[in-house]
mmCIF file of C-alpha atoms in Angstrom:
data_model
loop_
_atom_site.group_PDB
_atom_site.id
_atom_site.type_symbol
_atom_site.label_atom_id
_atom_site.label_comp_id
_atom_site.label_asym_id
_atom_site.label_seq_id
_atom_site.Cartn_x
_atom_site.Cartn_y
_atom_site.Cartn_z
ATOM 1 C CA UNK A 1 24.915 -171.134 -89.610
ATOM 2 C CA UNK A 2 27.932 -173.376 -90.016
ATOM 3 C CA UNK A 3 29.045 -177.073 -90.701
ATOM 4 C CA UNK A 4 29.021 -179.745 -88.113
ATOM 5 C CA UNK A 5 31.601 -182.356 -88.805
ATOM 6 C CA UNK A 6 31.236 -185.695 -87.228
ATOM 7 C CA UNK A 7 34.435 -188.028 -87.542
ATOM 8 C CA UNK A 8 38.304 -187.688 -87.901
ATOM 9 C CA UNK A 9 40.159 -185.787 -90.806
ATOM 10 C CA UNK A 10 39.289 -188.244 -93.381
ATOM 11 C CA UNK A 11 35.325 -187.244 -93.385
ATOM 12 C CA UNK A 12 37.081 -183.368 -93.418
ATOM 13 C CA UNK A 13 39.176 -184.124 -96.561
ATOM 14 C CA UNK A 14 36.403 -185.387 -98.246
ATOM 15 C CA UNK A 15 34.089 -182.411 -97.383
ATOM 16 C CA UNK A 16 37.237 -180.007 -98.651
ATOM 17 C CA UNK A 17 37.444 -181.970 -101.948
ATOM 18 C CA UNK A 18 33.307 -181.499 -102.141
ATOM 19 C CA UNK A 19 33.611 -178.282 -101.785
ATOM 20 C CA UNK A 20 35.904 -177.362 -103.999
ATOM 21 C CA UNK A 21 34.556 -178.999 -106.830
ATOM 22 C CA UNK A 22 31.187 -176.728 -106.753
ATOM 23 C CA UNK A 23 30.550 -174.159 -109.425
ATOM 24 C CA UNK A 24 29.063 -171.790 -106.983
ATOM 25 C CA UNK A 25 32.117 -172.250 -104.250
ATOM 26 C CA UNK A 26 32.558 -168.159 -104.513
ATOM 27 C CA UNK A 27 29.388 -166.820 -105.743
ATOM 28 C CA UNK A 28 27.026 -168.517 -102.559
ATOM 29 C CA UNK A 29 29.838 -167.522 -100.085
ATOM 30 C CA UNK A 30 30.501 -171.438 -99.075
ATOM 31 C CA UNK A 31 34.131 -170.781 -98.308
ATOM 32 C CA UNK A 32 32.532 -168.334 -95.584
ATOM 33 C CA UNK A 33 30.295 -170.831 -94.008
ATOM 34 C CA UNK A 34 32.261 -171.618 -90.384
ATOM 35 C CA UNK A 35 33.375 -175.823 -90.213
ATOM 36 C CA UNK A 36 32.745 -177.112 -86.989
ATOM 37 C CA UNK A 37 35.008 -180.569 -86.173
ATOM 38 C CA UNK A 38 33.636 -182.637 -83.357
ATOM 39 C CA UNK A 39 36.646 -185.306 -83.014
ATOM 40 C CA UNK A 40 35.471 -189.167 -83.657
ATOM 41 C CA UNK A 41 38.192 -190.432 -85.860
ATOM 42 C CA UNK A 42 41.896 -191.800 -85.271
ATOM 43 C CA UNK A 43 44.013 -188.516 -85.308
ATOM 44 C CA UNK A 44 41.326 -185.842 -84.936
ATOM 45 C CA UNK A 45 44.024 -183.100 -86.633
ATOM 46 C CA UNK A 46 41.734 -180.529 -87.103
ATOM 47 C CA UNK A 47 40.143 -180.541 -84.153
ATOM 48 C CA UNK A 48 42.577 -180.324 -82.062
ATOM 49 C CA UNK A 49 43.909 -177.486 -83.272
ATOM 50 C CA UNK A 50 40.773 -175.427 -83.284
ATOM 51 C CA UNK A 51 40.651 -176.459 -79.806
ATOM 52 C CA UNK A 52 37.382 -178.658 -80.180
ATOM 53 C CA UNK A 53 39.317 -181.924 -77.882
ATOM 54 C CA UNK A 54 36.015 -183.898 -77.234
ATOM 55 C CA UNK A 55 32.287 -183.915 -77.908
ATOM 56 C CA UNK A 56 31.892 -180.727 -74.749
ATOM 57 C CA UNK A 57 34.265 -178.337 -76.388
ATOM 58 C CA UNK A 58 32.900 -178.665 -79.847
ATOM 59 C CA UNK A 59 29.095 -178.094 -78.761
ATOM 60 C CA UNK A 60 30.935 -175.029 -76.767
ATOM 61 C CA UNK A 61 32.822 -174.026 -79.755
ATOM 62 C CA UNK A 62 28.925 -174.181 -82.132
ATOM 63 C CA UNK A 63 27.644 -171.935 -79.114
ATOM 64 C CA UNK A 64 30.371 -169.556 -77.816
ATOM 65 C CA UNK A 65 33.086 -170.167 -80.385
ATOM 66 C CA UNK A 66 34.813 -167.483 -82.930
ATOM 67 C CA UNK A 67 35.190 -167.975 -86.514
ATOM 68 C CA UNK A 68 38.833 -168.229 -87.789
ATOM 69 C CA UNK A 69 40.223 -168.646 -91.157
ATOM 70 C CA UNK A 70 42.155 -171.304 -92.464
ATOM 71 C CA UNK A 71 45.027 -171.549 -94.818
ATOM 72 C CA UNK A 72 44.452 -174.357 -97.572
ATOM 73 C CA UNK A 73 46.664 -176.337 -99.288
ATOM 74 C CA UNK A 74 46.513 -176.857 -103.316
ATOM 75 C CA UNK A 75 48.151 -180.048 -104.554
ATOM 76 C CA UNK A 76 48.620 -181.666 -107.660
ATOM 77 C CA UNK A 77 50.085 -185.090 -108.767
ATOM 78 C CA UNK A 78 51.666 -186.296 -111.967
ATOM 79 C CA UNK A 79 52.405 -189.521 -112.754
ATOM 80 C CA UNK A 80 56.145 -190.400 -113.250
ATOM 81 C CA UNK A 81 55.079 -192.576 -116.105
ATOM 82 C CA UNK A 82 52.308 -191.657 -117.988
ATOM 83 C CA UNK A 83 52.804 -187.945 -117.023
ATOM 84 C CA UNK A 84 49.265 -187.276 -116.592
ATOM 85 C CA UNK A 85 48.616 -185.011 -113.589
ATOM 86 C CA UNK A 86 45.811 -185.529 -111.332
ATOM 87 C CA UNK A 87 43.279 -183.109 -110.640
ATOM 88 C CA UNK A 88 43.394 -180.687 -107.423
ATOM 89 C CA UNK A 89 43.526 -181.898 -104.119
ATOM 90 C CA UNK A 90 42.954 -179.792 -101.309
ATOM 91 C CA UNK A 91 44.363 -179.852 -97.401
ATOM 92 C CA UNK A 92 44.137 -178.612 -93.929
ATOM 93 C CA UNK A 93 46.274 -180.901 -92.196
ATOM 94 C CA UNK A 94 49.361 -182.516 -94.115
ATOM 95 C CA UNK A 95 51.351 -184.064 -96.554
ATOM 96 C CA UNK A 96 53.311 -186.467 -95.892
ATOM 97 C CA UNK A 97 56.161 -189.298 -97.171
ATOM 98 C CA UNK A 98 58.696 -191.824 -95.776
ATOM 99 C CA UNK A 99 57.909 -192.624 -92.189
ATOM 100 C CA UNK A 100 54.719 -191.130 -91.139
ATOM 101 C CA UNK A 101 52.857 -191.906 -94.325
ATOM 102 C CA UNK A 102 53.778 -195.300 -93.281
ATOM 103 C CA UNK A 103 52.658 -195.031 -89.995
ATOM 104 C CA UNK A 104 49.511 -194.195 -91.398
ATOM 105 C CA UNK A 105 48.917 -196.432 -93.979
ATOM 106 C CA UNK A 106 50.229 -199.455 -92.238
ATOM 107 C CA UNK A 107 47.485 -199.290 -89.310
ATOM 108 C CA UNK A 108 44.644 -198.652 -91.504
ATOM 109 C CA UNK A 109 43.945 -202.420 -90.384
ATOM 110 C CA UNK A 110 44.156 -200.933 -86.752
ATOM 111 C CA UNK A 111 41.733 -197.972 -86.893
ATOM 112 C CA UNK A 112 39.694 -199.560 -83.735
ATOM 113 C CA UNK A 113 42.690 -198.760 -81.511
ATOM 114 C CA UNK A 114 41.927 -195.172 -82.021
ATOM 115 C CA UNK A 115 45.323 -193.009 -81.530
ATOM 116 C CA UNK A 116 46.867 -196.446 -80.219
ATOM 117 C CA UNK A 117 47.270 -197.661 -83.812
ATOM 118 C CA UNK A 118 49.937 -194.800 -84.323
ATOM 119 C CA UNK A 119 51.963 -195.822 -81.451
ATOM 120 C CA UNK A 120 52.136 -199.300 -83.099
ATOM 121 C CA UNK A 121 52.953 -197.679 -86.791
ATOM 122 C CA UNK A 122 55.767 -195.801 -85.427
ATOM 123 C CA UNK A 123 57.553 -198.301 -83.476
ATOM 124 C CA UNK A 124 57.512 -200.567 -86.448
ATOM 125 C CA UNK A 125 58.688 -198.121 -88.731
ATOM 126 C CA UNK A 126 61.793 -196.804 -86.485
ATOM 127 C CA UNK A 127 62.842 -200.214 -85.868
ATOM 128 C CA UNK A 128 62.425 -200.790 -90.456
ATOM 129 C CA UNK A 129 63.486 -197.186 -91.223
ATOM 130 C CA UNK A 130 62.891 -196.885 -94.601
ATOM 131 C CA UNK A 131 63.867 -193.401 -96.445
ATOM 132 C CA UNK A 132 62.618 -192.373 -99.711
ATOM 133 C CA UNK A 133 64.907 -190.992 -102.513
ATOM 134 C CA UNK A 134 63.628 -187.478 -103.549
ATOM 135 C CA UNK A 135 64.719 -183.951 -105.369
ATOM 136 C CA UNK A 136 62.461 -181.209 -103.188
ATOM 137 C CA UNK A 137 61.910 -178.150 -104.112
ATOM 138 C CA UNK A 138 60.463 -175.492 -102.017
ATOM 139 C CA UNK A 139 60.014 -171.492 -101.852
ATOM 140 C CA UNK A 140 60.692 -170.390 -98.348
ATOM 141 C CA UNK A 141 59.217 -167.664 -96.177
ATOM 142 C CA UNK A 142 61.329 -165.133 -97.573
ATOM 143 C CA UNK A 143 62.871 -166.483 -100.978
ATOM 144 C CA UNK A 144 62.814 -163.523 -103.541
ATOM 145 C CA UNK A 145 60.070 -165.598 -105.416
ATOM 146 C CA UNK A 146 57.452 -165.366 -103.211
ATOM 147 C CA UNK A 147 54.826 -162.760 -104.067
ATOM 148 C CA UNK A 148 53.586 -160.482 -100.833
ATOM 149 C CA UNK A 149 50.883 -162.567 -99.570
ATOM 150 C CA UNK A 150 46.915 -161.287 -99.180
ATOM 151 C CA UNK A 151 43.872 -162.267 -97.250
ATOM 152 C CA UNK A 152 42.111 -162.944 -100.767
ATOM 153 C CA UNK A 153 39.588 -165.868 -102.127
ATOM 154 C CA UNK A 154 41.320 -165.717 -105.282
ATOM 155 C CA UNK A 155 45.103 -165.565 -104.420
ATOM 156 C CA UNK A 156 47.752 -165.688 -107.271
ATOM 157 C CA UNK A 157 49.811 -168.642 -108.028
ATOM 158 C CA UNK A 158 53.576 -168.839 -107.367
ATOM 159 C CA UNK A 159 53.728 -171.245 -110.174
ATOM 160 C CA UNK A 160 54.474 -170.254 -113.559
ATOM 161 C CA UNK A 161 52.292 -171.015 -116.433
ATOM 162 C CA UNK A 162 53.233 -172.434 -119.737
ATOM 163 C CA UNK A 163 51.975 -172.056 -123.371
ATOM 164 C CA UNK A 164 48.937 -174.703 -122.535
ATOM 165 C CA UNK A 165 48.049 -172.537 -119.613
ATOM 166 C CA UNK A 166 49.372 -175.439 -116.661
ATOM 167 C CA UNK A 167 51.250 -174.052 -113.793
ATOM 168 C CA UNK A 168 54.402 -175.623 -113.878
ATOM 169 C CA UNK A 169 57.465 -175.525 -111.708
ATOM 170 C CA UNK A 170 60.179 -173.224 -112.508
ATOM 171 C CA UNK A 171 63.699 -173.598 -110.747
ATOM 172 C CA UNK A 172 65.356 -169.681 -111.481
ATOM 173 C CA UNK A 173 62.575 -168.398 -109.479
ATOM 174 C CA UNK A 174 64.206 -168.222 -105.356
ATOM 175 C CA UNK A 175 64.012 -172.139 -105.347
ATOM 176 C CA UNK A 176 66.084 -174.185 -102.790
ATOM 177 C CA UNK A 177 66.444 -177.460 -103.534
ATOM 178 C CA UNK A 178 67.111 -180.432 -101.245
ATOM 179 C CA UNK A 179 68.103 -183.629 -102.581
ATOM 180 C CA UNK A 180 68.894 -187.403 -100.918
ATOM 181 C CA UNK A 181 67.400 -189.475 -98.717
ATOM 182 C CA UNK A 182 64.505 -188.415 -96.165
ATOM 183 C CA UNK A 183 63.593 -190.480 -93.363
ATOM 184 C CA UNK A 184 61.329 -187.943 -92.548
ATOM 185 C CA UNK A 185 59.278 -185.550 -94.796
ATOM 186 C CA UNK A 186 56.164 -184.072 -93.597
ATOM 187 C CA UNK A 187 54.706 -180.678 -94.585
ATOM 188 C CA UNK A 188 52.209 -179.149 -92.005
ATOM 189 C CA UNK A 189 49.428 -176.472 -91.806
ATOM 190 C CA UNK A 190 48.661 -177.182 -88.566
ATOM 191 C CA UNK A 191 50.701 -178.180 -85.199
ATOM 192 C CA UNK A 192 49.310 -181.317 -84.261
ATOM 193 C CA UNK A 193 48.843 -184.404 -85.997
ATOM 194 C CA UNK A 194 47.507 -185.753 -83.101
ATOM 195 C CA UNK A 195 47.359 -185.019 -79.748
ATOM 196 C CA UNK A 196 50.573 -186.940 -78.666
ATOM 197 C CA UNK A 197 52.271 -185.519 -81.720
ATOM 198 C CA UNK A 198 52.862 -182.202 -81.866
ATOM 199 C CA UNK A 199 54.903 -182.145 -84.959
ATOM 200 C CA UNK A 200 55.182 -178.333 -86.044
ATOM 201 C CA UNK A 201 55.150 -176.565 -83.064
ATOM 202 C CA UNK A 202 55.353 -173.067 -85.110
ATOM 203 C CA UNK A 203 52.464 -173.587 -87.115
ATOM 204 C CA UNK A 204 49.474 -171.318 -87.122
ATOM 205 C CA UNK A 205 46.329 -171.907 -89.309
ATOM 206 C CA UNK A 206 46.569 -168.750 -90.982
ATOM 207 C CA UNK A 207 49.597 -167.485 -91.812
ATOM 208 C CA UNK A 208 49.858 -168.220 -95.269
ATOM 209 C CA UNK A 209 52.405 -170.470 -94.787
ATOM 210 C CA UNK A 210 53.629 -174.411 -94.356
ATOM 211 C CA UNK A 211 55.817 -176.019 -92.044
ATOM 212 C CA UNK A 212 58.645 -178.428 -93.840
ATOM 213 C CA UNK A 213 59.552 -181.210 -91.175
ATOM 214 C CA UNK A 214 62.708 -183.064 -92.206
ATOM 215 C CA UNK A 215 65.167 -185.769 -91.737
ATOM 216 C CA UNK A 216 67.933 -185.973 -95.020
ATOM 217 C CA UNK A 217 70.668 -187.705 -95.501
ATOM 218 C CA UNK A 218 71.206 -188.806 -91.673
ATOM 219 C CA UNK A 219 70.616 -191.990 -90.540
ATOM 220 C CA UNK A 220 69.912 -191.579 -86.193
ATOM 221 C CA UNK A 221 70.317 -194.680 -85.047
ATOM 222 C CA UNK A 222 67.500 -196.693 -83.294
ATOM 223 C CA UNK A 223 67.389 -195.312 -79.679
ATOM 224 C CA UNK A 224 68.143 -191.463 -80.794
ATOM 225 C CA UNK A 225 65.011 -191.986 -83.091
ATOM 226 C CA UNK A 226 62.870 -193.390 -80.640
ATOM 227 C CA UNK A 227 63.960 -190.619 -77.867
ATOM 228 C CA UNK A 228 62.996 -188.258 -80.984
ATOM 229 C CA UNK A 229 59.588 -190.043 -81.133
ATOM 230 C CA UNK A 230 58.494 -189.765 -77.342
ATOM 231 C CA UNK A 231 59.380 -185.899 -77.562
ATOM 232 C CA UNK A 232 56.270 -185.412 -80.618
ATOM 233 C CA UNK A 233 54.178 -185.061 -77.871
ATOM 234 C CA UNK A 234 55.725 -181.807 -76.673
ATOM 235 C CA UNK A 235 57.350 -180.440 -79.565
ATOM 236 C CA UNK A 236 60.755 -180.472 -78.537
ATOM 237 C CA UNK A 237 61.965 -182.585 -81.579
ATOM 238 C CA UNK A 238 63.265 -179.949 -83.346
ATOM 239 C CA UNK A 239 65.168 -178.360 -80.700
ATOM 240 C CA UNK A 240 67.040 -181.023 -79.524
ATOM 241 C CA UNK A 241 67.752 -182.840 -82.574
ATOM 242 C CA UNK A 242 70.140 -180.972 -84.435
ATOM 243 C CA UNK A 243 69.175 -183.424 -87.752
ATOM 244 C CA UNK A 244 65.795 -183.066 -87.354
ATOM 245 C CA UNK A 245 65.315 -179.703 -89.999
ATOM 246 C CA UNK A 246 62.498 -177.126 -90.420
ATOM 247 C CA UNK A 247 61.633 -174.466 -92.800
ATOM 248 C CA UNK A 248 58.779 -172.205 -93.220
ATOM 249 C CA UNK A 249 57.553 -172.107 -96.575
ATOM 250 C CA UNK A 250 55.131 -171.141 -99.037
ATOM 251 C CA UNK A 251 55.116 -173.918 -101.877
ATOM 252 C CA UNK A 252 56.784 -176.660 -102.790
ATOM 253 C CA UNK A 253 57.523 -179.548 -105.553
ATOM 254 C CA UNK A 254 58.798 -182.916 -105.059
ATOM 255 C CA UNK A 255 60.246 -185.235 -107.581
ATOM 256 C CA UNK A 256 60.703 -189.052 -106.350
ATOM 257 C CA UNK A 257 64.104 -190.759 -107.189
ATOM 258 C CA UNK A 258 62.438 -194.278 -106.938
ATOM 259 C CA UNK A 259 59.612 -196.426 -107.262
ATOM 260 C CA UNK A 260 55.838 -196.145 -106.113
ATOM 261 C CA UNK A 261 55.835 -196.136 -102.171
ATOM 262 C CA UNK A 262 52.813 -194.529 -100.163
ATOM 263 C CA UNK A 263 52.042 -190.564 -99.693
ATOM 264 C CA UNK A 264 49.094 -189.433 -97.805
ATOM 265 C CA UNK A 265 47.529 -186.401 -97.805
ATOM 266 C CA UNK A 266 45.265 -185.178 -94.224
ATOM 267 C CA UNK A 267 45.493 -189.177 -93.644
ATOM 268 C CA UNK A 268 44.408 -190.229 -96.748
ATOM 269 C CA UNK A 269 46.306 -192.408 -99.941
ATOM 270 C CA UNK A 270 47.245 -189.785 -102.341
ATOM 271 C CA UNK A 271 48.347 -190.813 -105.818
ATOM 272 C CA UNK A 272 51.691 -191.546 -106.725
ATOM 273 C CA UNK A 273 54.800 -189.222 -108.351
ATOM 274 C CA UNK A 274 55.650 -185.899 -108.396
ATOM 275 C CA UNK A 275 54.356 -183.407 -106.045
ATOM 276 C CA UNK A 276 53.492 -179.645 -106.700
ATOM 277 C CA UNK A 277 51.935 -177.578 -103.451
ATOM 278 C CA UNK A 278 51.385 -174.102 -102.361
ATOM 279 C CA UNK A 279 49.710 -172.525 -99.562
ATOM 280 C CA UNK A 280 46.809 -170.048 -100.036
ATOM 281 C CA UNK A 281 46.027 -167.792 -96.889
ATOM 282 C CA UNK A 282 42.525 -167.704 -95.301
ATOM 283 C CA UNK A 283 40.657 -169.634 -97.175
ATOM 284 C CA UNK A 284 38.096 -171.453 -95.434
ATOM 285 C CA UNK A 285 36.668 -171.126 -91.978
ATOM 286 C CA UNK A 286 36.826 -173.115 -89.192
ATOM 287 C CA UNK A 287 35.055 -172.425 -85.829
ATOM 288 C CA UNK A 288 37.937 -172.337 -82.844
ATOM 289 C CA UNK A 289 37.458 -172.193 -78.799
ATOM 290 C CA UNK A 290 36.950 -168.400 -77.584
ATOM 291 C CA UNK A 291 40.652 -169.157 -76.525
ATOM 292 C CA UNK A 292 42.136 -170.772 -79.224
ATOM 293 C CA UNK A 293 44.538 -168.731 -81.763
#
């Protein structure tokens, strides 16, 4: 038995936040029922990195394929001005601000291109190059804070919680904070974005942990970011770009230092303000190639 999934990551967001918001989630043993992601959207994400690359692989995947579990990723949102935080959102794929949230956002008119549309996106926005203002926060792989993690349904939070019972941020636990300007912030559970961008090459689906892609406080200049941008596809980026940063890490909480500008989350517009994720290990399932790890 398992889930067939027809389209790119947006119809797999919106099956994640479904999900989620059922009563019985843990008592009928949903989270156990395997995902299969046959790629027909823009990015395909997911797909991808279960190996499922076309219409062939994911039939071979619902016949011959293993099932794999799947880190997911727990985010809340407050509002900078009324303070009100938004209920849980839940990801496979990414969050991301600056740059590649505009890339995505900005071709939504483009969609019929397919992957083409992000070519477009990101030519436009190296040439712009607009960074966002932001205080993060995050809890790396092997900050003191970060509790031993555990292949459980019902994982602890490495948020505190206050008198109302909220989990809330709390600096004097490990913390690291990074402050200034990002040209590039993107935090990954999987490798690819798509298949010409291969943005976290160290990524694996279940290791109870994100990938924290970064530009701060650096400014490349034109053809140094556009040399960066043609080596997505093979995950060199990080390697040979000293200024291009990234950390493994297990939460994380963002505070914005200006006004509204566009966040996505797994492709799709997320609200607006600060930012509070963490990581739970093996979560959900996801049906992979016989291959795939």
């Amino acid at each position: 038995m398992g889930v067939v999934i027809i389209g790119g990551d947006g119809i797999a967001y919106e099956y994640l936040q479904g999900i989620f918001s059922r009563d019985d989630l843990y008592s009928a043993h949903i989270l156990d029922i395997p995902i299969v992601l046959v790629p027909a959207g823009s990015g395909n994400s997911m797909a991808l990195n279960t190996g499922n690359t076309n219409v062939e692989t994911s039939i071979y995947a619902i016949l011959h394929g293993r099932n794999v579990n799947c880190d997911i990723t727990k985010l809340h949102f407050t509002d900078t001005k009324s303070q009100i935080k938004s209920q849980a959102i839940y990801s496979v794929v990414s969050f991301s601000w600056g740059l590649f949230a505009n890339v995505d956002v900005g071709t939504n008119a483009f969609r019929w291109l397919g992957e083409s549309r992000f070519v477009y996106g990101t030519l436009k926005e190296t040439i712009t190059q607009k960074p966002v203002l932001a205080r993060v926060h995050i809890l790396k792989k092997k900050s003191p804070g970060v509790r031993e993690l555990q292949e459980t349904r019902t994982p602890k939070s490495v948020f505190e919680r206050n008198e109302n019972g909220e989990l809330v941020f709390d600096a004097n636990k490990g913390w690291v904070t990074i402050e200034g300007k990002f040209l590039l912030l993107v935090i990954c559970n999987v490798s690819f974005l798509s298949s010409d961008c291969l943005m976290a090459p160290s990524a694996v689906l279940n290791d109870g942990y994100l990938d924290f892609v970064y530009i701060v406080n650096d400014t490349p200049s034109r053809a140094k970011l556009l040399d960066l941008m043609s080596q997505l596809r093979e995950g060199t980026h990080i390697s040979n770009f000293p200024f291009v940063k990234c950390e493994k890490i297990r939460a994380y909480y963002i505070e914005p230092l200006e006004k509204d500008s566009e966040m996505v989350v797994d492709g799709e517009i997320a609200p607006f303000g600060v930012v509070q994720g963490e990581q739970f290990q093996a979560v959900a399932t996801v049906k992979c190639q016989p291959h795939s790890e």
